[in-house]
Amino acid sequence: MKLPFYFETNITSGSAKNIGQLSESAKQKFIQDNRLDYEIFEYAKREIQRDAHKSGSVFANALNLVHVIQAEINQLENPYLHSSVAFGFDEAFLVKVHGVINRFDLAPINEYLRFAQGEARTFADMYDGFVDSVLDGVVSGWAVNLSRPEQSVRLEVRVGSEVIASGSTGEHRPDVASAGYPSAYTGFSIALPPDAPDEFHVAVAGSAERLHNAGVWRRGWHCV
């Protein structure tokens, strides 16, 4: 609808059966298994708070109006609440939704949209890389920041979440450039500490993003 409103679809009546209480260990495992989703959620909350602070009353006025209009939309008789499968949108219901929206002066929302669209966009860094070998206590491979290829990439060797060694790209890898990547200085060699455990993996520093072929390594061989 080009506006920040929603309505629920594909909703069935009834409730889930035999719902038990999750153990604390099960909850923690779920959080660990979905840690990236939690990180994205926390990042989104920080971005919203940043926008709210930066735009001041423009954001607050728009958000207040969104809440008011959404509450009115939620009062409509929603045909999807009674359907097991929604075959396309119900045109009559959409007309009602637009009717509710059009009763309001949308100037505060439009003002915020203009503000947001005028902001300079920051693009997330995207990485690619590969672990080639682990020989004589040294992890070697290549990595590149596809968003900013002129910058070196900080890397960490980890056992679980513990960082046991770190290093950066910068070694000459003409084979990587020949393969179509935007930099030839993407190679890295990271020395492992003498007491490093057998199992470790390689990831971009400060990130959960691992390099390709960077599952758990045991000295001299690789576990998928």
XYZ file of N, CA and C in Angstrom:
672
model
N 0.814 -1.209 0.000
C 0.000 0.000 0.000
C 0.851 1.264 0.000
N 2.180 1.113 -0.001
C 3.119 2.231 0.028
C 3.032 3.025 1.326
N 2.331 2.481 2.315
C 2.203 3.127 3.612
C 2.421 2.079 4.700
N 2.819 2.483 5.900
C 3.217 1.523 6.941
C 2.045 0.904 7.701
N 1.116 0.282 6.983
C -0.021 -0.372 7.626
C -0.076 -1.841 7.187
N -0.778 -2.647 7.943
C -0.853 -4.074 7.625
C -2.206 -4.614 8.041
N -2.531 -5.790 7.533
C -3.649 -6.560 8.057
C -3.271 -8.033 7.951
N -3.804 -8.808 8.850
C -3.398 -10.205 8.956
C -4.116 -11.071 7.925
N -3.380 -12.065 7.404
C -3.953 -12.993 6.425
C -3.603 -14.418 6.797
N -4.301 -15.363 6.150
C -4.041 -16.797 6.354
C -4.125 -17.191 7.828
N -5.146 -16.705 8.498
C -5.320 -17.014 9.919
C -6.434 -18.038 10.073
N -6.163 -19.086 10.820
C -7.173 -20.107 11.076
C -7.662 -19.980 12.513
N -8.856 -20.465 12.748
C -9.410 -20.421 14.100
C -8.846 -21.567 14.917
N -9.040 -21.516 16.216
C -8.541 -22.577 17.088
C -7.199 -22.199 17.664
N -6.629 -23.102 18.438
C -5.346 -22.839 19.075
C -4.507 -24.103 19.051
N -3.216 -23.912 19.221
C -2.310 -25.060 19.234
C -2.596 -25.940 20.442
N -2.462 -27.244 20.242
C -2.750 -28.193 21.309
C -1.453 -28.726 21.923
N -1.594 -29.201 23.139
C -0.488 -29.857 23.840
C 0.761 -28.973 23.915
N 0.540 -27.712 24.253
C 1.674 -26.806 24.403
C 2.236 -26.956 25.804
N 3.488 -27.340 25.888
C 4.141 -27.496 27.182
C 5.118 -26.364 27.447
N 5.639 -26.299 28.658
C 6.620 -25.287 29.012
C 8.007 -25.732 28.552
N 8.713 -24.823 27.894
C 10.068 -25.138 27.460
C 11.025 -25.069 28.645
N 11.978 -25.972 28.663
C 13.001 -25.932 29.695
C 13.955 -24.776 29.415
N 14.684 -24.352 30.430
C 15.618 -23.252 30.255
C 16.703 -23.607 29.251
N 17.148 -24.869 29.272
C 18.180 -25.292 28.325
C 17.656 -25.248 26.897
N 16.375 -25.604 26.712
C 15.780 -25.550 25.375
C 15.675 -24.107 24.893
N 15.311 -23.195 25.796
C 15.229 -21.777 25.432
C 16.588 -21.247 25.011
N 17.623 -21.584 25.795
C 18.960 -21.100 25.475
C 19.466 -21.676 24.163
N 19.128 -22.938 23.899
C 19.534 -23.539 22.624
C 18.835 -22.852 21.463
N 17.559 -22.522 21.642
C 16.820 -21.809 20.593
C 17.460 -20.450 20.331
N 17.810 -19.736 21.401
C 18.438 -18.422 21.251
C 19.776 -18.549 20.536
N 20.552 -19.570 20.910
C 21.850 -19.768 20.278
C 21.703 -20.125 18.810
N 20.767 -21.024 18.511
C 20.558 -21.454 17.124
C 20.048 -20.315 16.243
N 19.386 -19.338 16.856
C 18.801 -18.230 16.098
C 19.458 -16.896 16.457
N 20.727 -16.961 16.845
C 21.397 -15.760 17.340
C 21.486 -14.664 16.280
N 21.608 -15.057 14.996
C 21.683 -14.034 13.955
C 20.366 -13.277 13.834
N 19.248 -13.986 13.978
C 17.949 -13.314 13.951
C 17.834 -12.329 15.114
N 18.324 -12.733 16.288
C 18.283 -11.833 17.438
C 19.170 -10.611 17.193
N 20.330 -10.818 16.572
C 21.225 -9.705 16.287
C 20.575 -8.727 15.307
N 19.892 -9.261 14.287
C 19.203 -8.406 13.323
C 18.098 -7.608 14.008
N 17.357 -8.279 14.921
C 16.282 -7.610 15.648
C 16.835 -6.471 16.502
N 17.933 -6.731 17.206
C 18.533 -5.696 18.051
C 19.077 -4.557 17.193
N 19.642 -4.898 16.028
C 20.136 -3.862 15.120
C 18.981 -2.980 14.649
N 17.849 -3.601 14.291
C 16.685 -2.841 13.833
C 16.188 -1.901 14.931
N 16.172 -2.378 16.172
C 15.738 -1.519 17.276
C 16.672 -0.323 17.434
N 17.966 -0.560 17.306
C 18.923 0.550 17.422
C 18.733 1.560 16.295
N 18.469 1.063 15.077
C 18.258 1.964 13.951
C 16.999 2.814 14.147
N 15.946 2.194 14.689
C 14.713 2.939 14.953
C 14.965 4.030 15.995
N 15.696 3.680 17.044
C 16.010 4.670 18.076
C 16.872 5.799 17.517
N 17.808 5.434 16.619
C 18.655 6.447 15.996
C 17.815 7.395 15.141
N 16.912 6.835 14.344
C 16.050 7.659 13.502
C 15.150 8.562 14.342
N 14.620 7.982 15.421
C 13.733 8.758 16.288
C 14.472 9.944 16.883
N 15.712 9.717 17.304
C 16.497 10.802 17.898
C 16.873 11.842 16.850
N 17.243 11.363 15.659
C 17.735 12.261 14.611
C 16.629 13.133 14.031
N 15.446 12.545 13.847
C 14.367 13.292 13.197
C 13.458 14.006 14.185
N 13.622 13.710 15.470
C 12.854 14.413 16.494
C 11.355 14.234 16.342
N 10.624 15.346 16.371
C 9.161 15.285 16.352
C 8.619 14.759 15.027
N 9.392 14.831 13.941
C 8.922 14.328 12.647
C 8.617 12.841 12.752
N 9.530 12.090 13.347
C 9.330 10.649 13.527
C 8.205 10.381 14.519
N 8.218 11.082 15.647
C 7.217 10.848 16.696
C 5.807 11.131 16.186
N 5.628 12.218 15.451
C 4.299 12.559 14.926
C 3.811 11.511 13.932
N 4.719 11.053 13.069
C 4.344 10.031 12.084
C 3.966 8.728 12.781
N 4.763 8.330 13.781
C 4.506 7.071 14.474
C 3.184 7.122 15.234
N 2.894 8.235 15.868
C 1.625 8.359 16.591
C 0.438 8.218 15.647
N 0.541 8.829 14.477
C -0.551 8.731 13.508
C -0.685 7.307 12.975
N 0.432 6.637 12.745
C 0.394 5.234 12.299
C -0.348 4.378 13.316
N -0.065 4.573 14.593
C -0.732 3.793 15.638
C -2.239 4.043 15.629
N -2.637 5.295 15.455
C -4.070 5.633 15.452
C -4.775 4.969 14.272
N -4.195 5.104 13.082
C -4.832 4.538 11.882
C -4.832 3.013 11.940
N -3.721 2.431 12.394
C -3.657 0.973 12.467
C -4.711 0.420 13.418
N -4.950 1.128 14.518
C -5.985 0.694 15.462
C -7.350 0.686 14.795
N -7.612 1.667 13.926
C -8.890 1.712 13.200
C -8.975 0.560 12.195
N -7.881 0.271 11.512
C -7.869 -0.845 10.552
C -8.140 -2.162 11.271
N -7.576 -2.302 12.465
C -7.746 -3.546 13.221
C -9.194 -3.780 13.653
N -10.014 -2.729 13.633
C -11.420 -2.871 14.027
C -12.300 -3.383 12.888
N -11.760 -3.397 11.669
C -12.546 -3.866 10.527
C -12.794 -5.360 10.604
N -13.923 -5.796 10.039
C -14.194 -7.230 9.924
C -13.259 -7.797 8.874
N -12.303 -8.590 9.320
C -11.246 -9.087 8.437
C -11.639 -10.455 7.868
N -11.869 -10.582 6.551
C -12.284 -11.868 5.982
C -11.227 -12.951 6.128
N -9.978 -12.553 6.280
C -8.911 -13.546 6.379
C -8.893 -14.244 7.732
N -9.581 -13.672 8.714
C -9.644 -14.333 10.014
C -10.449 -15.621 9.948
N -11.216 -15.808 8.893
C -12.092 -16.966 8.792
C -11.685 -17.888 7.634
N -10.507 -17.688 7.092
C -10.054 -18.481 5.947
C -8.824 -19.292 6.318
N -8.791 -20.521 5.831
C -7.599 -21.332 6.036
C -6.537 -20.982 5.005
N -6.957 -20.591 3.810
C -6.036 -20.171 2.759
C -6.627 -18.943 2.081
N -5.806 -17.925 1.838
C -6.286 -16.721 1.157
C -5.897 -16.801 -0.308
N -6.884 -16.846 -1.184
C -6.635 -16.880 -2.620
C -6.666 -15.451 -3.152
N -5.524 -14.773 -3.063
C -5.473 -13.382 -3.481
C -6.100 -12.479 -2.432
N -6.140 -11.196 -2.733
C -6.681 -10.225 -1.804
C -8.169 -10.003 -2.043
N -8.882 -9.796 -0.981
C -10.305 -9.493 -1.059
C -10.450 -8.004 -1.385
N -10.905 -7.704 -2.596
C -10.961 -6.325 -3.060
C -11.868 -5.456 -2.190
N -12.998 -6.029 -1.751
C -13.924 -5.258 -0.921
C -13.263 -4.856 0.401
N -12.477 -5.773 0.953
C -11.788 -5.468 2.202
C -10.715 -4.405 1.983
N -9.991 -4.494 0.882
C -8.974 -3.482 0.586
C -9.586 -2.100 0.451
N -10.777 -2.034 -0.155
C -11.476 -0.752 -0.282
C -11.770 -0.177 1.103
N -12.195 -1.043 2.030
C -12.471 -0.587 3.397
C -11.204 -0.077 4.077
N -10.096 -0.804 3.872
C -8.831 -0.381 4.477
C -8.428 1.000 3.959
N -8.490 1.177 2.639
C -8.134 2.478 2.066
C -9.113 3.561 2.521
N -10.372 3.179 2.733
C -11.343 4.139 3.232
C -10.974 4.661 4.601
N -10.508 3.765 5.472
C -10.067 4.178 6.808
C -8.871 5.118 6.698
N -7.888 4.743 5.887
C -6.670 5.553 5.756
C -7.001 6.945 5.227
N -7.877 6.998 4.258
C -8.177 8.276 3.607
C -8.971 9.226 4.492
N -9.463 8.752 5.621
C -10.176 9.645 6.540
C -9.208 10.561 7.293
N -7.927 10.241 7.249
C -6.943 10.969 8.044
C -6.070 11.861 7.162
N -5.556 12.894 7.783
C -4.570 13.756 7.125
C -3.210 13.070 7.278
N -2.650 12.627 6.182
C -1.421 11.841 6.213
C -0.162 12.699 6.159
N -0.302 13.995 6.330
C 0.847 14.892 6.222
C 2.014 14.499 7.144
N 1.768 14.124 8.426
C 2.905 13.743 9.281
C 3.661 12.521 8.753
N 2.921 11.540 8.212
C 3.579 10.350 7.671
C 4.371 10.705 6.420
N 3.759 11.491 5.539
C 4.448 11.879 4.309
C 5.687 12.729 4.597
N 5.613 13.545 5.642
C 6.769 14.362 6.013
C 7.926 13.475 6.445
N 7.609 12.442 7.253
C 8.682 11.544 7.676
C 9.238 10.744 6.495
N 8.375 10.285 5.582
C 8.847 9.533 4.423
C 9.797 10.385 3.582
N 9.481 11.664 3.425
C 10.383 12.552 2.681
C 11.715 12.697 3.408
N 11.653 12.795 4.736
C 12.874 12.907 5.538
C 13.726 11.652 5.369
N 13.102 10.473 5.493
C 13.835 9.211 5.408
C 14.422 8.997 4.019
N 13.664 9.336 2.986
C 14.142 9.147 1.622
C 15.266 10.108 1.276
N 15.357 11.205 1.993
C 16.415 12.173 1.737
C 17.705 11.856 2.466
N 17.664 10.884 3.376
C 18.857 10.501 4.117
C 19.811 9.721 3.229
N 21.101 9.940 3.441
C 22.103 9.147 2.720
C 22.038 7.707 3.214
N 22.066 6.770 2.285
C 21.938 5.372 2.645
C 23.307 4.750 2.888
N 23.393 3.964 3.947
C 24.613 3.235 4.258
C 24.393 1.771 3.915
N 25.222 1.265 3.030
C 25.063 -0.112 2.599
C 25.908 -1.037 3.465
N 25.347 -2.183 3.770
C 26.048 -3.150 4.602
C 27.220 -3.756 3.835
N 28.290 -4.039 4.554
C 29.435 -4.701 3.934
C 29.070 -6.139 3.583
N 29.531 -6.580 2.427
C 29.317 -7.949 1.981
C 30.681 -8.583 1.730
N 30.852 -9.795 2.224
C 32.151 -10.444 2.158
C 32.081 -11.749 1.364
N 33.235 -12.134 0.834
C 33.401 -13.467 0.283
C 34.817 -13.893 0.608
N 35.037 -15.182 0.684
C 36.371 -15.652 1.022
C 36.413 -17.151 1.142
N 37.631 -17.679 1.311
C 37.820 -19.128 1.302
C 39.032 -19.476 2.145
N 38.920 -20.542 2.900
C 40.057 -21.084 3.629
C 40.707 -22.147 2.746
N 41.967 -21.919 2.361
C 42.643 -22.837 1.455
C 43.300 -23.998 2.181
N 43.964 -23.693 3.302
C 44.722 -24.755 3.960
C 45.032 -24.397 5.401
N 45.375 -25.421 6.166
C 45.915 -25.252 7.511
C 47.139 -26.146 7.581
N 48.308 -25.537 7.436
C 49.553 -26.297 7.372
C 50.598 -25.676 8.293
N 51.297 -26.532 9.010
C 52.387 -26.090 9.890
C 51.953 -24.981 10.835
N 50.734 -25.111 11.346
C 50.235 -24.158 12.327
C 49.812 -22.823 11.769
N 49.589 -22.749 10.440
C 49.185 -21.497 9.815
C 47.922 -21.715 8.985
N 46.916 -20.861 9.224
C 45.678 -20.893 8.440
C 45.841 -19.921 7.280
N 45.592 -20.400 6.053
C 45.776 -19.552 4.875
C 44.532 -19.556 4.000
N 44.334 -18.461 3.274
C 43.210 -18.363 2.356
C 43.086 -16.956 1.832
N 41.868 -16.568 1.487
C 41.645 -15.213 0.993
C 40.262 -14.732 1.421
N 40.092 -13.425 1.467
C 38.798 -12.810 1.795
C 38.771 -11.413 1.196
N 37.576 -10.959 0.843
C 37.424 -9.632 0.241
C 36.122 -8.995 0.702
N 36.182 -7.709 0.983
C 34.984 -6.915 1.272
C 34.444 -6.436 -0.071
N 33.362 -7.047 -0.547
C 32.824 -6.723 -1.863
C 32.280 -5.304 -1.930
N 31.865 -4.761 -0.786
C 31.340 -3.400 -0.758
C 32.458 -2.370 -0.796
N 33.586 -2.687 -0.153
C 34.727 -1.779 -0.113
C 36.004 -2.589 -0.330
N 36.252 -3.003 -1.578
C 37.365 -3.915 -1.862
C 38.735 -3.327 -1.587
N 38.838 -2.001 -1.485
C 40.136 -1.389 -1.225
C 40.567 -1.574 0.225
N 39.645 -1.962 1.102
C 39.955 -2.137 2.516
C 40.353 -3.576 2.812
N 41.309 -3.723 3.723
C 41.661 -5.075 4.164
C 40.551 -5.624 5.047
N 40.503 -6.928 5.174
C 39.464 -7.596 5.964
C 40.099 -8.179 7.216
N 39.575 -7.790 8.360
C 40.031 -8.370 9.620
C 39.369 -9.727 9.809
N 40.165 -10.697 10.205
C 39.671 -12.065 10.356
C 40.011 -12.595 11.747
N 39.195 -13.522 12.210
C 39.413 -14.147 13.514
C 39.344 -15.662 13.382
N 40.250 -16.327 14.063
C 40.185 -17.783 14.207
C 39.531 -18.053 15.553
N 38.454 -18.808 15.532
C 37.676 -18.997 16.751
C 37.496 -20.471 17.082
N 37.411 -20.723 18.362
C 36.962 -22.018 18.879
C 35.652 -21.720 19.587
N 34.552 -22.138 18.977
C 33.249 -21.702 19.469
C 33.153 -20.199 19.281
N 32.946 -19.456 20.364
C 32.888 -17.996 20.287
C 34.186 -17.337 20.753
N 35.161 -18.145 21.187
C 36.425 -17.607 21.685
C 37.397 -17.358 20.536
N 37.968 -16.158 20.492
C 38.950 -15.809 19.473
C 40.333 -16.254 19.949
N 40.988 -17.112 19.169
C 42.314 -17.614 19.575
C 43.433 -17.026 18.714
N 43.093 -16.408 17.585
C 44.093 -15.769 16.729
C 43.371 -14.817 15.785
N 44.100 -13.857 15.263
C 43.488 -12.900 14.333
C 44.522 -12.430 13.328
N 44.041 -11.828 12.262
C 44.927 -11.319 11.224
C 44.126 -10.549 10.199
N 44.794 -10.106 9.147
C 44.147 -9.315 8.108
C 44.586 -9.784 6.729
N 43.756 -9.474 5.751
C 44.134 -9.733 4.372
C 45.159 -8.687 3.920
N 45.776 -8.925 2.776
C 46.762 -7.996 2.248
C 47.809 -8.689 1.390
N 47.865 -10.012 1.459
C 48.826 -10.751 0.640
C 48.363 -10.771 -0.814
N 49.328 -10.786 -1.711
C 49.023 -10.743 -3.142
C 48.427 -12.076 -3.594
N 47.210 -12.015 -4.151
C 46.538 -13.205 -4.674
C 46.008 -12.894 -6.078
N 46.877 -12.900 -7.091
C 46.413 -12.606 -8.457
C 45.386 -13.605 -8.960
N 45.398 -14.834 -8.410
C 44.414 -15.830 -8.846
C 43.003 -15.415 -8.450
N 42.881 -14.716 -7.310
C 41.566 -14.248 -6.870
C 41.067 -13.150 -7.804
N 41.965 -12.216 -8.162
C 41.576 -11.155 -9.093
C 41.237 -11.734 -10.454
N 41.981 -12.760 -10.882
C 41.712 -13.386 -12.185
C 40.348 -14.062 -12.209
N 39.877 -14.448 -11.028
C 38.560 -15.098 -10.946
C 37.426 -14.078 -10.978
N 37.754 -12.777 -11.058
C 36.723 -11.753 -11.186
C 36.485 -10.921 -9.942
N 37.233 -11.159 -8.871
C 37.055 -10.379 -7.652
C 37.756 -9.028 -7.785
N 37.269 -7.988 -7.068
C 37.733 -6.620 -7.327
C 39.058 -6.243 -6.679
N 39.812 -7.182 -6.140
C 41.110 -6.863 -5.551
C 42.019 -8.082 -5.652
N 43.315 -7.825 -5.815
C 44.289 -8.913 -5.856
C 44.997 -9.085 -4.519
N 44.795 -8.135 -3.605
C 45.485 -8.203 -2.313
C 44.516 -8.695 -1.242
N 44.127 -9.931 -1.396
C 43.082 -10.516 -0.557
C 43.575 -11.688 0.293
N 44.831 -12.080 0.124
C 45.319 -13.260 0.821
C 45.589 -13.013 2.294
N 45.558 -14.082 3.070
C 45.900 -13.983 4.488
C 46.589 -15.261 4.946
N 47.424 -15.102 5.967
C 48.066 -16.223 6.642
C 48.065 -15.898 8.126
N 47.404 -16.709 8.915
C 47.258 -16.449 10.353
C 47.884 -17.596 11.129
N 48.867 -17.277 11.955
C 49.526 -18.293 12.769
C 48.658 -18.667 13.956
N 48.521 -19.959 14.184
C 47.771 -20.439 15.337
C 48.674 -20.484 16.568
N 48.126 -20.241 17.748
C 48.937 -20.378 18.959
C 49.325 -21.842 19.161
N 50.466 -22.091 19.794
C 50.926 -23.472 19.966
C 49.931 -24.372 20.700
N 49.166 -23.788 21.621
C 48.221 -24.570 22.413
C 46.809 -24.512 21.856
N 46.659 -24.162 20.571
C 45.316 -24.061 19.981
C 44.625 -25.420 19.977
N 43.353 -25.469 20.366
C 42.620 -26.737 20.302
C 42.524 -27.241 18.866
N 42.178 -28.493 18.713
C 42.094 -29.080 17.376
C 41.009 -28.443 16.525
N 39.853 -28.122 17.130
C 38.725 -27.648 16.341
C 38.660 -26.122 16.370
N 38.612 -25.507 15.193
C 38.488 -24.059 15.090
C 37.871 -23.712 13.744
N 37.402 -22.462 13.617
C 36.871 -21.972 12.346
C 37.338 -20.538 12.133
N 37.169 -20.037 10.915
C 37.638 -18.703 10.544
C 36.435 -17.844 10.163
N 36.383 -16.619 10.714
C 35.241 -15.735 10.466
C 35.721 -14.305 10.311
N 34.873 -13.476 9.705
C 35.139 -12.042 9.623
C 35.073 -11.466 11.035
N 36.049 -10.648 11.409
C 36.117 -10.104 12.766
C 34.851 -9.336 13.117
N 34.361 -9.551 14.324
C 33.178 -8.859 14.791
C 31.896 -9.295 14.131
N 31.927 -10.443 13.471
C 30.760 -10.914 12.725
C 30.628 -12.410 12.915
N 29.418 -12.913 12.654
C 29.202 -14.355 12.674
C 29.441 -14.967 11.299
N 29.827 -14.129 10.315
C 29.976 -14.596 8.936
C 31.289 -15.352 8.767
N 31.169 -16.626 8.405
C 32.354 -17.452 8.186
C 32.749 -17.444 6.714
N 34.026 -17.720 6.466
C 34.487 -17.870 5.101
C 34.050 -19.232 4.566
N 33.953 -19.349 3.242
C 33.657 -20.644 2.641
C 34.766 -21.630 3.008
N 34.369 -22.875 3.131
C 35.310 -23.931 3.503
C 35.869 -23.704 4.899
N 35.145 -22.903 5.677
C 35.643 -22.532 7.000
C 34.781 -23.112 8.099
N 34.323 -24.316 7.876
C 33.662 -25.033 8.947
C 34.709 -25.424 9.971
N 34.453 -26.422 10.746
C 35.413 -26.805 11.785
C 36.612 -27.502 11.145
N 37.802 -26.958 11.409
C 39.040 -27.594 10.951
C 39.683 -28.350 12.106
N 40.236 -29.483 11.795
C 41.159 -30.154 12.701
C 42.503 -30.116 11.993
N 43.546 -29.922 12.683
C 44.847 -29.675 12.065
C 45.116 -30.674 10.938
N 45.206 -30.140 9.718
C 45.545 -30.981 8.576
C 44.370 -31.529 7.816
N 43.143 -31.464 8.382
C 41.997 -31.949 7.632
C 40.755 -31.155 8.016
N 39.743 -31.269 7.196
C 38.578 -30.392 7.316
C 37.307 -31.178 7.529
N 36.464 -30.708 8.469
C 35.173 -31.331 8.716
C 34.080 -30.436 8.130
N 33.210 -30.968 7.298
C 32.120 -30.193 6.749
C 31.112 -29.941 7.859
